[in-house]
Amino acid sequence: MSKENVLYQHGTLALLVPGLLDGTITMKELLEHGDTGIGTGEGLDGELVILNGVPYQVDSTGKVNIVTDKFTLPFANIHFAKFQKLVHVENMDQSDLEKKIMSLTSGNTFFAIRLHGTFAKVNTRAVKKSHKPYSTLAKTAQNQSIFEQENVEGTLLSYYSPDIFDGAAVGGFHHHFLADKHDFGGHNLGFEGATGDIEIQQFDTLEQHLPVKNSDYMDYDFSGQDILGAIHEAES
Amino acid sequence: MSKENVLYQHGTLALLVPGLLDGTITMKELLEHGDTGIGTGEGLDGELVILNGVPYQVDSTGKVNIVTDKFTLPFANIHFAKFQKLVHVENMDQSDLEKKIMSLTSGNTFFAIRLHGTFAKVNTRAVKKSHKPYSTLAKTAQNQSIFEQENVEGTLLSYYSPDIFDGAAVGGFHHHFLADKHDFGGHNLGFEGATGDIEIQQFDTLEQHLPVKNSDYMDYDFSGQDILGAIHEAES
């Protein structure tokens, strides 16, 4: 099995829900599993986009930083890029773009999407880092900044997860964005007028890594919580 | 990461639900990922228990066969055994044994349990192989044989999955059994009076492999089905 068939995931979205926000993998460790990815820092410290092995963080002031090897994350997706062109699109909004992709590929396995192009409008958000004791995902994520740019060139990087893995990941699409000028990006809240080549990379394996050395995680009682409901509220 | 930290899973329980029962991995391929495991054959052809690299199949007549490298499976769990003693138990039934284990370890990651010992009573089942066109899991699994032995020496091999992965696996325990005499075994339906050492092996990684080359799987529309309900009915 070649490594390009593997999506590596550290943590789960489920563990973020009650506020298990410790950074449990370093960027150095994460980059051993790929050169392309998304994630968030300890305490929901901004939104990460990893492109060509460079880890960009959009922080809650909107600034784009390159983080160090020692930067830690509670949750991330990463893989070794080997994208193939799926289709060229012109002036397409997010909803139509997702439908277009799903009309061309199976929704029963994990895949990544990369779209480098021009966007008439992009809306993003980035959460402000919180510190221990952490609050829930929903409360922590309220402390976010929202950004918008028009006529922006940049890269949309997205992961798709089958519904059956909803909870471990976001069932459906999870989009992050980084502008070419590195002056804008974050967790994508919506876009309009996307023009460019949609590239796809399909995986046959999810390598799901859990933070078993983190006692807050291992000792946490998840029973009786509406984990999926909280994820959909926070990640939509 | 040492390989002993990895649980390899081929397929998901979710894909069995509508009857996607093609064998999509060979035993030879599966054994590259471990020496200890459980699974079922194409068309739900019996119940597999892999111990020390030897793949035993309990078929629907109750016979225990060693399958060939070419035997194919739609679903399996396998790992490289490196168990550690958790606790000695005397005369314990399944429910108390599961509670005992959960009182001693975290339920937030995957682990395997091996208990070689004596059992006052063990109840098992094995499904009869069906052929294409397959019916649903629930209907196919009705065509099963049920077995019982008393005062049996053997190995209980079990995998535990966190609830958040319910659907991909069975949330909670999934037990298979093989008698030392190789005259009895299968998917465990219950046991009483277990005496022996419970051994545990905790994983930090689930390597989830999906049958992306199987068009029946990739083209299937899972939407609108009660996948979890069907799994719990069939696997309980």
Tab-separated table of C-alpha atoms in Angstrom:
chain	number	residue	atom	x	y	z
A	1	MET	CA	0.000	0.000	0.000
A	2	SER	CA	1.493	3.312	-1.020
A	3	LYS	CA	1.347	6.157	1.493
A	4	GLU	CA	-0.699	8.283	-0.898
A	5	ASN	CA	-3.680	6.030	-0.143
A	6	VAL	CA	-3.667	6.917	3.555
A	7	LEU	CA	-5.424	9.745	5.363
A	8	TYR	CA	-3.864	10.199	8.802
A	9	GLN	CA	-6.086	11.667	11.492
A	10	HIS	CA	-4.902	12.637	14.966
A	11	GLY	CA	-7.671	12.964	17.563
A	12	THR	CA	-11.364	13.049	16.770
A	13	LEU	CA	-13.890	15.826	16.550
A	14	ALA	CA	-15.760	14.016	19.332
A	15	LEU	CA	-12.991	14.711	21.827
A	16	LEU	CA	-13.097	18.436	21.121
A	17	VAL	CA	-16.805	18.595	22.053
A	18	PRO	CA	-16.429	18.484	25.867
A	19	GLY	CA	-13.264	20.621	25.657
A	20	LEU	CA	-10.406	18.102	25.563
A	21	LEU	CA	-8.271	20.722	23.849
A	22	ASP	CA	-4.732	19.757	24.944
A	23	GLY	CA	-2.234	19.656	22.114
A	24	THR	CA	-1.428	15.931	21.911
A	25	ILE	CA	0.769	15.795	18.820
A	26	THR	CA	3.575	18.141	17.741
A	27	MET	CA	3.727	19.585	14.263
A	28	LYS	CA	7.004	17.728	13.793
A	29	GLU	CA	5.294	14.410	14.577
A	30	LEU	CA	2.303	15.296	12.403
A	31	LEU	CA	4.464	16.157	9.389
A	32	GLU	CA	5.864	12.610	9.435
A	33	HIS	CA	2.421	11.555	8.144
A	34	GLY	CA	2.022	13.967	5.253
A	35	ASP	CA	2.691	17.298	3.577
A	36	THR	CA	-0.880	18.512	3.114
A	37	GLY	CA	-3.527	18.930	5.796
A	38	ILE	CA	-5.759	20.868	8.141
A	39	GLY	CA	-6.121	21.132	11.919
A	40	THR	CA	-6.351	23.381	14.943
A	41	GLY	CA	-3.872	24.263	17.695
A	42	GLU	CA	-4.020	23.592	21.435
A	43	GLY	CA	-6.997	25.392	22.962
A	44	LEU	CA	-8.452	25.823	19.429
A	45	ASP	CA	-5.541	28.109	18.610
A	46	GLY	CA	-6.491	29.193	15.104
A	47	GLU	CA	-7.049	27.200	11.928
A	48	LEU	CA	-4.213	25.301	10.262
A	49	VAL	CA	-3.655	24.733	6.564
A	50	ILE	CA	-0.619	22.649	5.598
A	51	LEU	CA	0.470	22.995	1.970
A	52	ASN	CA	3.658	21.511	0.458
A	53	GLY	CA	4.873	20.644	3.952
A	54	VAL	CA	4.528	24.211	5.281
A	55	PRO	CA	2.155	24.568	8.282
A	56	TYR	CA	0.255	27.858	8.047
A	57	GLN	CA	-1.868	28.990	10.970
A	58	VAL	CA	-4.600	31.595	10.568
A	59	ASP	CA	-4.950	33.072	14.056
A	60	SER	CA	-7.941	34.888	15.544
A	61	THR	CA	-6.565	38.278	14.439
A	62	GLY	CA	-6.586	37.030	10.854
A	63	LYS	CA	-2.803	36.925	10.647
A	64	VAL	CA	-1.178	33.978	8.827
A	65	ASN	CA	1.773	32.491	10.728
A	66	ILE	CA	4.089	29.600	9.928
A	67	VAL	CA	4.165	27.525	13.114
A	68	THR	CA	7.200	25.742	14.555
A	69	ASP	CA	7.891	22.034	14.961
A	70	LYS	CA	6.926	22.378	18.634
A	71	PHE	CA	3.410	23.690	17.929
A	72	THR	CA	0.892	21.167	19.290
A	73	LEU	CA	-2.556	20.182	18.048
A	74	PRO	CA	-5.551	18.308	19.504
A	75	PHE	CA	-6.935	17.459	16.057
A	76	ALA	CA	-5.544	17.262	12.533
A	77	ASN	CA	-5.904	15.565	9.158
A	78	ILE	CA	-2.823	15.118	7.007
A	79	HIS	CA	-1.724	13.124	3.957
A	80	PHE	CA	0.931	12.975	1.257
A	81	ALA	CA	-0.401	14.927	-1.711
A	82	LYS	CA	-0.949	13.095	-4.987
A	83	PHE	CA	-3.977	14.848	-6.406
A	84	GLN	CA	-5.549	14.194	-9.798
A	85	LYS	CA	-7.648	16.622	-11.789
A	86	LEU	CA	-11.351	15.919	-11.349
A	87	VAL	CA	-13.015	18.757	-13.276
A	88	HIS	CA	-12.661	22.436	-14.121
A	89	VAL	CA	-15.298	24.716	-12.634
A	90	GLU	CA	-16.273	28.305	-13.382
A	91	ASN	CA	-17.918	30.726	-10.998
A	92	MET	CA	-19.341	28.070	-8.669
A	93	ASP	CA	-20.584	28.501	-5.093
A	94	GLN	CA	-19.878	26.059	-2.279
A	95	SER	CA	-23.154	24.153	-2.399
A	96	ASP	CA	-22.988	23.551	-6.149
A	97	LEU	CA	-19.307	22.644	-5.958
A	98	GLU	CA	-19.994	19.983	-3.317
A	99	LYS	CA	-22.848	18.580	-5.413
A	100	LYS	CA	-20.619	18.545	-8.497
A	101	ILE	CA	-17.913	16.604	-6.663
A	102	MET	CA	-20.398	14.095	-5.262
A	103	SER	CA	-21.842	13.520	-8.736
A	104	LEU	CA	-18.379	12.483	-9.921
A	105	THR	CA	-17.078	10.317	-7.071
A	106	SER	CA	-18.190	7.864	-4.406
A	107	GLY	CA	-19.150	9.127	-0.962
A	108	ASN	CA	-18.270	5.800	0.642
A	109	THR	CA	-14.591	6.448	1.243
A	110	PHE	CA	-12.399	9.304	2.462
A	111	PHE	CA	-10.971	11.767	-0.048
A	112	ALA	CA	-9.247	15.142	-0.181
A	113	ILE	CA	-10.095	18.035	-2.497
A	114	ARG	CA	-7.744	20.823	-3.523
A	115	LEU	CA	-8.935	23.794	-5.526
A	116	HIS	CA	-6.401	26.450	-6.323
A	117	GLY	CA	-8.107	29.270	-8.157
A	118	THR	CA	-9.942	32.544	-7.895
A	119	PHE	CA	-12.905	33.089	-5.631
A	120	ALA	CA	-15.402	35.968	-5.964
A	121	LYS	CA	-15.991	35.864	-2.192
A	122	VAL	CA	-14.745	33.704	0.688
A	123	ASN	CA	-15.930	33.753	4.310
A	124	THR	CA	-13.763	32.193	7.012
A	125	ARG	CA	-13.402	32.059	10.763
A	126	ALA	CA	-10.607	31.414	13.236
A	127	VAL	CA	-11.048	30.691	16.925
A	128	LYS	CA	-9.064	32.473	19.644
A	129	LYS	CA	-6.845	30.205	21.739
A	130	SER	CA	-8.291	29.352	25.128
A	131	HIS	CA	-6.389	28.105	28.158
A	132	LYS	CA	-7.052	25.491	30.836
A	133	PRO	CA	-9.503	24.841	32.316
A	134	TYR	CA	-11.061	24.560	28.869
A	135	SER	CA	-14.738	25.110	28.204
A	136	THR	CA	-16.776	23.076	25.714
A	137	LEU	CA	-16.204	23.260	21.974
A	138	ALA	CA	-19.412	25.244	21.513
A	139	LYS	CA	-18.435	27.876	24.092
A	140	THR	CA	-14.782	28.037	23.037
A	141	ALA	CA	-15.737	28.408	19.381
A	142	GLN	CA	-17.945	31.405	20.203
A	143	ASN	CA	-14.723	33.309	20.811
A	144	GLN	CA	-13.980	33.497	17.102
A	145	SER	CA	-13.269	36.118	14.483
A	146	ILE	CA	-14.990	36.120	11.112
A	147	PHE	CA	-13.230	37.280	7.957
A	148	GLU	CA	-14.266	37.980	4.376
A	149	GLN	CA	-12.376	38.745	1.200
A	150	GLU	CA	-13.584	39.343	-2.350
A	151	ASN	CA	-11.765	38.468	-5.563
A	152	VAL	CA	-9.176	36.393	-3.776
A	153	GLU	CA	-6.714	33.898	-5.225
A	154	GLY	CA	-5.980	30.972	-2.994
A	155	THR	CA	-6.289	27.303	-2.131
A	156	LEU	CA	-9.345	25.534	-0.806
A	157	LEU	CA	-8.237	22.318	0.957
A	158	SER	CA	-11.012	19.964	1.986
A	159	TYR	CA	-11.506	16.510	3.451
A	160	TYR	CA	-14.582	14.402	2.879
A	161	SER	CA	-15.598	11.670	5.338
A	162	PRO	CA	-18.349	9.060	4.843
A	163	ASP	CA	-21.325	9.578	7.145
A	164	ILE	CA	-20.561	6.380	9.019
A	165	PHE	CA	-17.451	8.094	10.446
A	166	ASP	CA	-19.416	11.139	11.586
A	167	GLY	CA	-18.141	11.880	15.080
A	168	ALA	CA	-14.585	10.776	14.435
A	169	ALA	CA	-14.527	13.336	11.634
A	170	VAL	CA	-17.103	15.660	10.109
A	171	GLY	CA	-19.401	13.498	7.996
A	172	GLY	CA	-19.293	15.243	4.622
A	173	PHE	CA	-16.905	18.070	3.750
A	174	HIS	CA	-14.548	19.999	6.025
A	175	HIS	CA	-13.040	22.959	4.134
A	176	HIS	CA	-10.121	25.225	5.055
A	177	PHE	CA	-8.816	28.102	2.921
A	178	LEU	CA	-5.526	29.957	2.477
A	179	ALA	CA	-5.049	33.000	0.250
A	180	ASP	CA	-1.985	33.035	-2.011
A	181	LYS	CA	-0.928	36.348	-0.455
A	182	HIS	CA	-0.998	34.716	3.018
A	183	ASP	CA	-3.078	37.602	4.309
A	184	PHE	CA	-6.373	35.688	4.691
A	185	GLY	CA	-7.727	32.223	5.413
A	186	GLY	CA	-9.178	29.897	8.057
A	187	HIS	CA	-12.027	27.454	8.495
A	188	ASN	CA	-14.266	28.034	5.483
A	189	LEU	CA	-17.780	29.279	6.244
A	190	GLY	CA	-18.787	29.628	2.605
A	191	PHE	CA	-17.594	30.836	-0.782
A	192	GLU	CA	-19.005	32.105	-4.066
A	193	GLY	CA	-17.706	32.293	-7.593
A	194	ALA	CA	-14.956	29.667	-7.453
A	195	THR	CA	-13.063	29.205	-10.715
A	196	GLY	CA	-10.263	26.684	-11.185
A	197	ASP	CA	-9.422	23.002	-11.389
A	198	ILE	CA	-10.888	20.770	-8.714
A	199	GLU	CA	-8.312	18.124	-7.822
A	200	ILE	CA	-9.145	14.955	-5.899
A	201	GLN	CA	-7.167	12.337	-3.995
A	202	GLN	CA	-9.071	9.261	-2.880
A	203	PHE	CA	-7.910	7.225	0.120
A	204	ASP	CA	-8.514	3.552	0.908
A	205	THR	CA	-7.257	3.848	4.490
A	206	LEU	CA	-8.000	6.084	7.452
A	207	GLU	CA	-5.154	5.890	9.954
A	208	GLN	CA	-6.973	7.064	13.070
A	209	HIS	CA	-4.542	7.969	15.857
A	210	LEU	CA	-5.868	8.584	19.374
A	211	PRO	CA	-4.112	10.485	22.230
A	212	VAL	CA	-3.777	7.484	24.556
A	213	LYS	CA	-1.068	9.167	26.643
A	214	ASN	CA	-3.377	12.068	27.555
A	215	SER	CA	-5.106	11.176	30.827
A	216	ASP	CA	-7.751	13.895	30.455
A	217	TYR	CA	-8.848	12.113	27.269
A	218	MET	CA	-8.487	8.551	28.474
A	219	ASP	CA	-10.357	9.194	31.753
A	220	TYR	CA	-13.174	11.255	30.214
A	221	ASP	CA	-16.728	9.865	30.387
A	222	PHE	CA	-18.383	10.539	27.019
A	223	SER	CA	-21.568	8.651	27.862
A	224	GLY	CA	-24.865	10.470	27.743
A	225	GLN	CA	-23.597	13.406	25.677
A	226	ASP	CA	-24.945	14.533	22.320
A	227	ILE	CA	-21.526	14.492	20.681
A	228	LEU	CA	-22.807	14.497	17.098
A	229	GLY	CA	-25.237	17.349	17.710
A	230	ALA	CA	-22.483	19.469	19.223
A	231	ILE	CA	-20.123	18.746	16.328
A	232	HIS	CA	-22.656	19.747	13.716
A	233	GLU	CA	-23.401	22.976	15.573
A	234	ALA	CA	-19.758	23.924	15.963
A	235	GLU	CA	-18.393	22.836	12.567
A	236	SER	CA	-21.135	24.024	10.266
B	1	MET	CA	5.054	3.739	16.153
B	2	SER	CA	5.450	0.047	16.749
B	3	LYS	CA	3.044	-2.228	14.912
B	4	GLU	CA	1.698	-3.604	18.179
B	5	ASN	CA	-0.123	-0.287	18.683
B	6	VAL	CA	-2.196	-0.715	15.525
B	7	LEU	CA	-5.561	-2.406	15.067
B	8	TYR	CA	-6.138	-3.078	11.365
B	9	GLN	CA	-9.746	-3.244	10.212
B	10	HIS	CA	-10.826	-4.235	6.724
B	11	GLY	CA	-14.352	-3.160	5.791
B	12	THR	CA	-16.917	-1.873	8.242
B	13	LEU	CA	-19.912	-3.431	9.912
B	14	ALA	CA	-21.980	-0.740	8.186
B	15	LEU	CA	-21.250	-2.189	4.757
B	16	LEU	CA	-22.484	-5.623	5.808
B	17	VAL	CA	-25.909	-4.205	6.758
B	18	PRO	CA	-27.366	-3.860	3.236
B	19	GLY	CA	-25.623	-7.066	2.142
B	20	LEU	CA	-22.326	-5.923	0.624
B	21	LEU	CA	-20.875	-9.338	1.385
B	22	ASP	CA	-18.225	-9.740	-1.341
B	23	GLY	CA	-14.873	-10.923	-0.060
B	24	THR	CA	-12.674	-7.877	-0.657
B	25	ILE	CA	-9.426	-8.962	1.001
B	26	THR	CA	-7.661	-12.310	0.859
B	27	MET	CA	-6.460	-14.079	3.979
B	28	LYS	CA	-2.917	-13.727	2.642
B	29	GLU	CA	-3.319	-9.940	2.433
B	30	LEU	CA	-4.995	-9.798	5.833
B	31	LEU	CA	-2.214	-11.748	7.546
B	32	GLU	CA	0.274	-9.066	6.471
B	33	HIS	CA	-1.398	-6.883	9.110
B	34	GLY	CA	-1.307	-9.229	12.086
B	35	ASP	CA	-1.322	-12.707	13.580
B	36	THR	CA	-4.399	-12.440	15.805
B	37	GLY	CA	-7.910	-11.485	14.754
B	38	ILE	CA	-11.539	-12.117	13.948
B	39	GLY	CA	-13.716	-11.826	10.842
B	40	THR	CA	-16.210	-13.459	8.546
B	41	GLY	CA	-15.923	-14.955	5.068
B	42	GLU	CA	-17.542	-13.885	1.788
B	43	GLY	CA	-21.313	-14.177	2.053
B	44	LEU	CA	-20.953	-14.378	5.872
B	45	ASP	CA	-19.205	-17.710	5.446
B	46	GLY	CA	-18.717	-18.674	9.077
B	47	GLU	CA	-16.862	-16.985	11.895
B	48	LEU	CA	-13.097	-16.560	11.826
B	49	VAL	CA	-10.682	-16.659	14.736
B	50	ILE	CA	-6.999	-16.054	13.923
B	51	LEU	CA	-4.574	-17.200	16.625
B	52	ASN	CA	-0.767	-17.266	16.278
B	53	GLY	CA	-1.120	-16.575	12.572
B	54	VAL	CA	-3.421	-19.555	11.936
B	55	PRO	CA	-6.844	-18.640	10.468
B	56	TYR	CA	-9.539	-20.912	11.908
B	57	GLN	CA	-13.046	-20.791	10.472
B	58	VAL	CA	-16.039	-22.115	12.383
B	59	ASP	CA	-18.545	-22.946	9.674
B	60	SER	CA	-22.312	-23.262	9.966
B	61	THR	CA	-22.061	-27.011	10.620
B	62	GLY	CA	-19.894	-26.245	13.631
B	63	LYS	CA	-16.768	-27.669	12.026
B	64	VAL	CA	-13.476	-25.830	12.545
B	65	ASN	CA	-11.448	-25.442	9.334
B	66	ILE	CA	-8.117	-23.814	8.639
B	67	VAL	CA	-8.726	-21.618	5.588
B	68	THR	CA	-6.317	-21.044	2.723
B	69	ASP	CA	-4.495	-17.873	1.664
B	70	LYS	CA	-7.113	-17.433	-1.065
B	71	PHE	CA	-10.073	-17.311	1.343
B	72	THR	CA	-11.697	-13.866	1.092
B	73	LEU	CA	-13.432	-11.724	3.705
B	74	PRO	CA	-15.733	-8.668	3.643
B	75	PHE	CA	-14.866	-7.706	7.234
B	76	ALA	CA	-12.019	-8.462	9.633
B	77	ASN	CA	-10.030	-7.120	12.578
B	78	ILE	CA	-6.408	-8.171	12.961
B	79	HIS	CA	-3.316	-7.104	14.897
B	80	PHE	CA	0.108	-8.290	15.990
B	81	ALA	CA	-0.316	-9.863	19.431
B	82	LYS	CA	1.531	-8.319	22.345
B	83	PHE	CA	-0.879	-8.876	25.208
B	84	GLN	CA	-0.259	-8.030	28.847
B	85	LYS	CA	-1.931	-9.631	31.844
B	86	LEU	CA	-4.768	-7.468	33.127
B	87	VAL	CA	-6.309	-9.600	35.892
B	88	HIS	CA	-7.089	-13.198	36.836
B	89	VAL	CA	-10.772	-14.070	37.009
B	90	GLU	CA	-12.598	-17.036	38.502
B	91	ASN	CA	-15.985	-18.336	37.441
B	92	MET	CA	-17.142	-15.108	35.816
B	93	ASP	CA	-19.989	-14.612	33.321
B	94	GLN	CA	-19.790	-12.369	30.265
B	95	SER	CA	-21.539	-9.349	31.732
B	96	ASP	CA	-19.403	-9.270	34.879
B	97	LEU	CA	-16.252	-9.882	32.866
B	98	GLU	CA	-16.972	-6.900	30.604
B	99	LYS	CA	-17.665	-4.725	33.642
B	100	LYS	CA	-14.456	-5.889	35.298
B	101	ILE	CA	-12.418	-4.992	32.214
B	102	MET	CA	-14.035	-1.567	31.890
B	103	SER	CA	-13.299	-0.838	35.562
B	104	LEU	CA	-9.598	-1.392	34.841
B	105	THR	CA	-9.073	0.367	31.510
B	106	SER	CA	-10.232	3.346	29.443
B	107	GLY	CA	-13.122	2.935	27.014
B	108	ASN	CA	-11.864	5.788	24.843
B	109	THR	CA	-9.511	3.791	22.660
B	110	PHE	CA	-9.500	0.449	20.852
B	111	PHE	CA	-8.172	-2.633	22.633
B	112	ALA	CA	-8.093	-6.397	22.287
B	113	ILE	CA	-8.816	-8.954	25.008
B	114	ARG	CA	-7.592	-12.544	25.082
B	115	LEU	CA	-8.756	-14.987	27.701
B	116	HIS	CA	-7.436	-18.511	27.475
B	117	GLY	CA	-9.026	-20.583	30.188
B	118	THR	CA	-11.890	-22.833	31.160
B	119	PHE	CA	-15.518	-21.921	30.630
B	120	ALA	CA	-18.474	-23.578	32.402
B	121	LYS	CA	-20.665	-22.833	29.383
B	122	VAL	CA	-20.195	-21.066	26.045
B	123	ASN	CA	-22.843	-20.253	23.438
B	124	THR	CA	-21.808	-19.407	19.897
B	125	ARG	CA	-23.227	-19.000	16.431
B	126	ALA	CA	-21.945	-19.264	12.885
B	127	VAL	CA	-23.746	-18.048	9.786
B	128	LYS	CA	-24.184	-20.166	6.648
B	129	LYS	CA	-22.528	-18.762	3.538
B	130	SER	CA	-24.933	-17.051	1.174
B	131	HIS	CA	-24.375	-16.345	-2.499
B	132	LYS	CA	-25.106	-13.426	-4.809
B	133	PRO	CA	-27.463	-11.688	-5.022
B	134	TYR	CA	-26.966	-11.195	-1.300
B	135	SER	CA	-29.750	-10.297	1.077
B	136	THR	CA	-29.379	-7.907	4.006
B	137	LEU	CA	-27.226	-8.692	7.030
B	138	ALA	CA	-30.318	-9.273	9.165
B	139	LYS	CA	-31.813	-11.779	6.708
B	140	THR	CA	-28.513	-13.501	5.918
B	141	ALA	CA	-27.681	-13.839	9.612
B	142	GLN	CA	-30.990	-15.615	10.240
B	143	ASN	CA	-29.505	-18.568	8.401
B	144	GLN	CA	-27.253	-19.422	11.312
B	145	SER	CA	-26.501	-22.369	13.530
B	146	ILE	CA	-26.264	-22.060	17.293
B	147	PHE	CA	-23.845	-24.144	19.331
B	148	GLU	CA	-23.257	-24.770	23.020
B	149	GLN	CA	-20.568	-26.537	24.995
B	150	GLU	CA	-20.081	-26.982	28.715
B	151	ASN	CA	-16.785	-27.256	30.582
B	152	VAL	CA	-14.781	-26.183	27.583
B	153	GLU	CA	-11.165	-25.054	27.433
B	154	GLY	CA	-10.467	-22.427	24.849
B	155	THR	CA	-9.673	-18.872	23.848
B	156	LEU	CA	-11.989	-15.913	23.944
B	157	LEU	CA	-10.674	-13.234	21.556
B	158	SER	CA	-12.426	-9.874	21.729
B	159	TYR	CA	-12.117	-6.379	20.317
B	160	TYR	CA	-13.432	-3.297	22.055
B	161	SER	CA	-14.304	-0.134	20.098
B	162	PRO	CA	-15.198	3.275	21.555
B	163	ASP	CA	-18.845	4.229	21.002
B	164	ILE	CA	-17.852	7.059	18.661
B	165	PHE	CA	-16.766	4.398	16.128
B	166	ASP	CA	-20.059	2.524	16.361
B	167	GLY	CA	-21.004	1.708	12.779
B	168	ALA	CA	-17.450	1.234	11.571
B	169	ALA	CA	-17.098	-1.425	14.258
B	170	VAL	CA	-19.339	-2.685	17.030
B	171	GLY	CA	-19.289	-0.020	19.747
B	172	GLY	CA	-18.289	-2.001	22.836
B	173	PHE	CA	-17.131	-5.631	22.767
B	174	HIS	CA	-17.119	-8.079	19.866
B	175	HIS	CA	-16.209	-11.578	21.098
B	176	HIS	CA	-15.246	-14.706	19.157
B	177	PHE	CA	-14.366	-18.067	20.703
B	178	LEU	CA	-12.303	-21.113	19.737
B	179	ALA	CA	-12.079	-24.319	21.779
B	180	ASP	CA	-8.612	-25.803	22.309
B	181	LYS	CA	-9.836	-29.075	20.793
B	182	HIS	CA	-10.870	-27.218	17.613
B	183	ASP	CA	-14.282	-28.848	17.775
B	184	PHE	CA	-16.284	-25.758	18.792
B	185	GLY	CA	-16.306	-21.978	18.442
B	186	GLY	CA	-17.784	-19.013	16.581
B	187	HIS	CA	-19.256	-15.617	17.280
B	188	ASN	CA	-19.822	-15.588	21.032
B	189	LEU	CA	-23.434	-15.251	22.158
B	190	GLY	CA	-22.649	-15.544	25.858
B	191	PHE	CA	-20.596	-17.484	28.372
B	192	GLU	CA	-20.650	-18.416	32.022
B	193	GLY	CA	-18.050	-19.479	34.547
B	194	ALA	CA	-14.906	-18.172	32.840
B	195	THR	CA	-11.690	-18.849	34.750
B	196	GLY	CA	-8.264	-17.704	33.584
B	197	ASP	CA	-6.039	-14.699	32.978
B	198	ILE	CA	-7.572	-11.792	31.103
B	199	GLU	CA	-4.922	-10.314	28.832
B	200	ILE	CA	-5.233	-6.885	27.221
B	201	GLN	CA	-3.542	-5.067	24.356
B	202	GLN	CA	-4.343	-1.391	23.959
B	203	PHE	CA	-4.030	0.335	20.565
B	204	ASP	CA	-3.412	3.997	19.776
B	205	THR	CA	-4.242	3.604	16.079
B	206	LEU	CA	-7.118	2.173	14.065
B	207	GLU	CA	-5.986	1.483	10.519
B	208	GLN	CA	-9.354	1.468	8.761
B	209	HIS	CA	-9.128	-0.035	5.275
B	210	LEU	CA	-12.071	0.303	2.888
B	211	PRO	CA	-12.780	-1.817	-0.240
B	212	VAL	CA	-12.418	1.024	-2.749
B	213	LYS	CA	-11.954	-1.367	-5.671
B	214	ASN	CA	-15.348	-2.998	-5.057
B	215	SER	CA	-17.885	-1.160	-7.205
B	216	ASP	CA	-20.878	-2.627	-5.351
B	217	TYR	CA	-19.542	-0.908	-2.224
B	218	MET	CA	-18.413	2.331	-3.823
B	219	ASP	CA	-21.675	2.828	-5.739
B	220	TYR	CA	-23.986	1.902	-2.862
B	221	ASP	CA	-26.314	4.591	-1.474
B	222	PHE	CA	-26.298	4.284	2.320
B	223	SER	CA	-28.463	7.357	2.881
B	224	GLY	CA	-31.730	6.980	4.757
B	225	GLN	CA	-30.913	3.590	6.270
B	226	ASP	CA	-30.843	2.761	9.959
B	227	ILE	CA	-27.350	1.267	9.780
B	228	LEU	CA	-26.665	1.396	13.515
B	229	GLY	CA	-30.004	-0.168	14.435
B	230	ALA	CA	-29.387	-3.040	12.036
B	231	ILE	CA	-25.864	-3.619	13.366
B	232	HIS	CA	-27.026	-3.809	16.952
B	233	GLU	CA	-29.762	-6.256	16.025
B	234	ALA	CA	-27.461	-8.542	14.065
B	235	GLU	CA	-24.365	-8.446	16.267
B	236	SER	CA	-25.897	-8.661	19.724
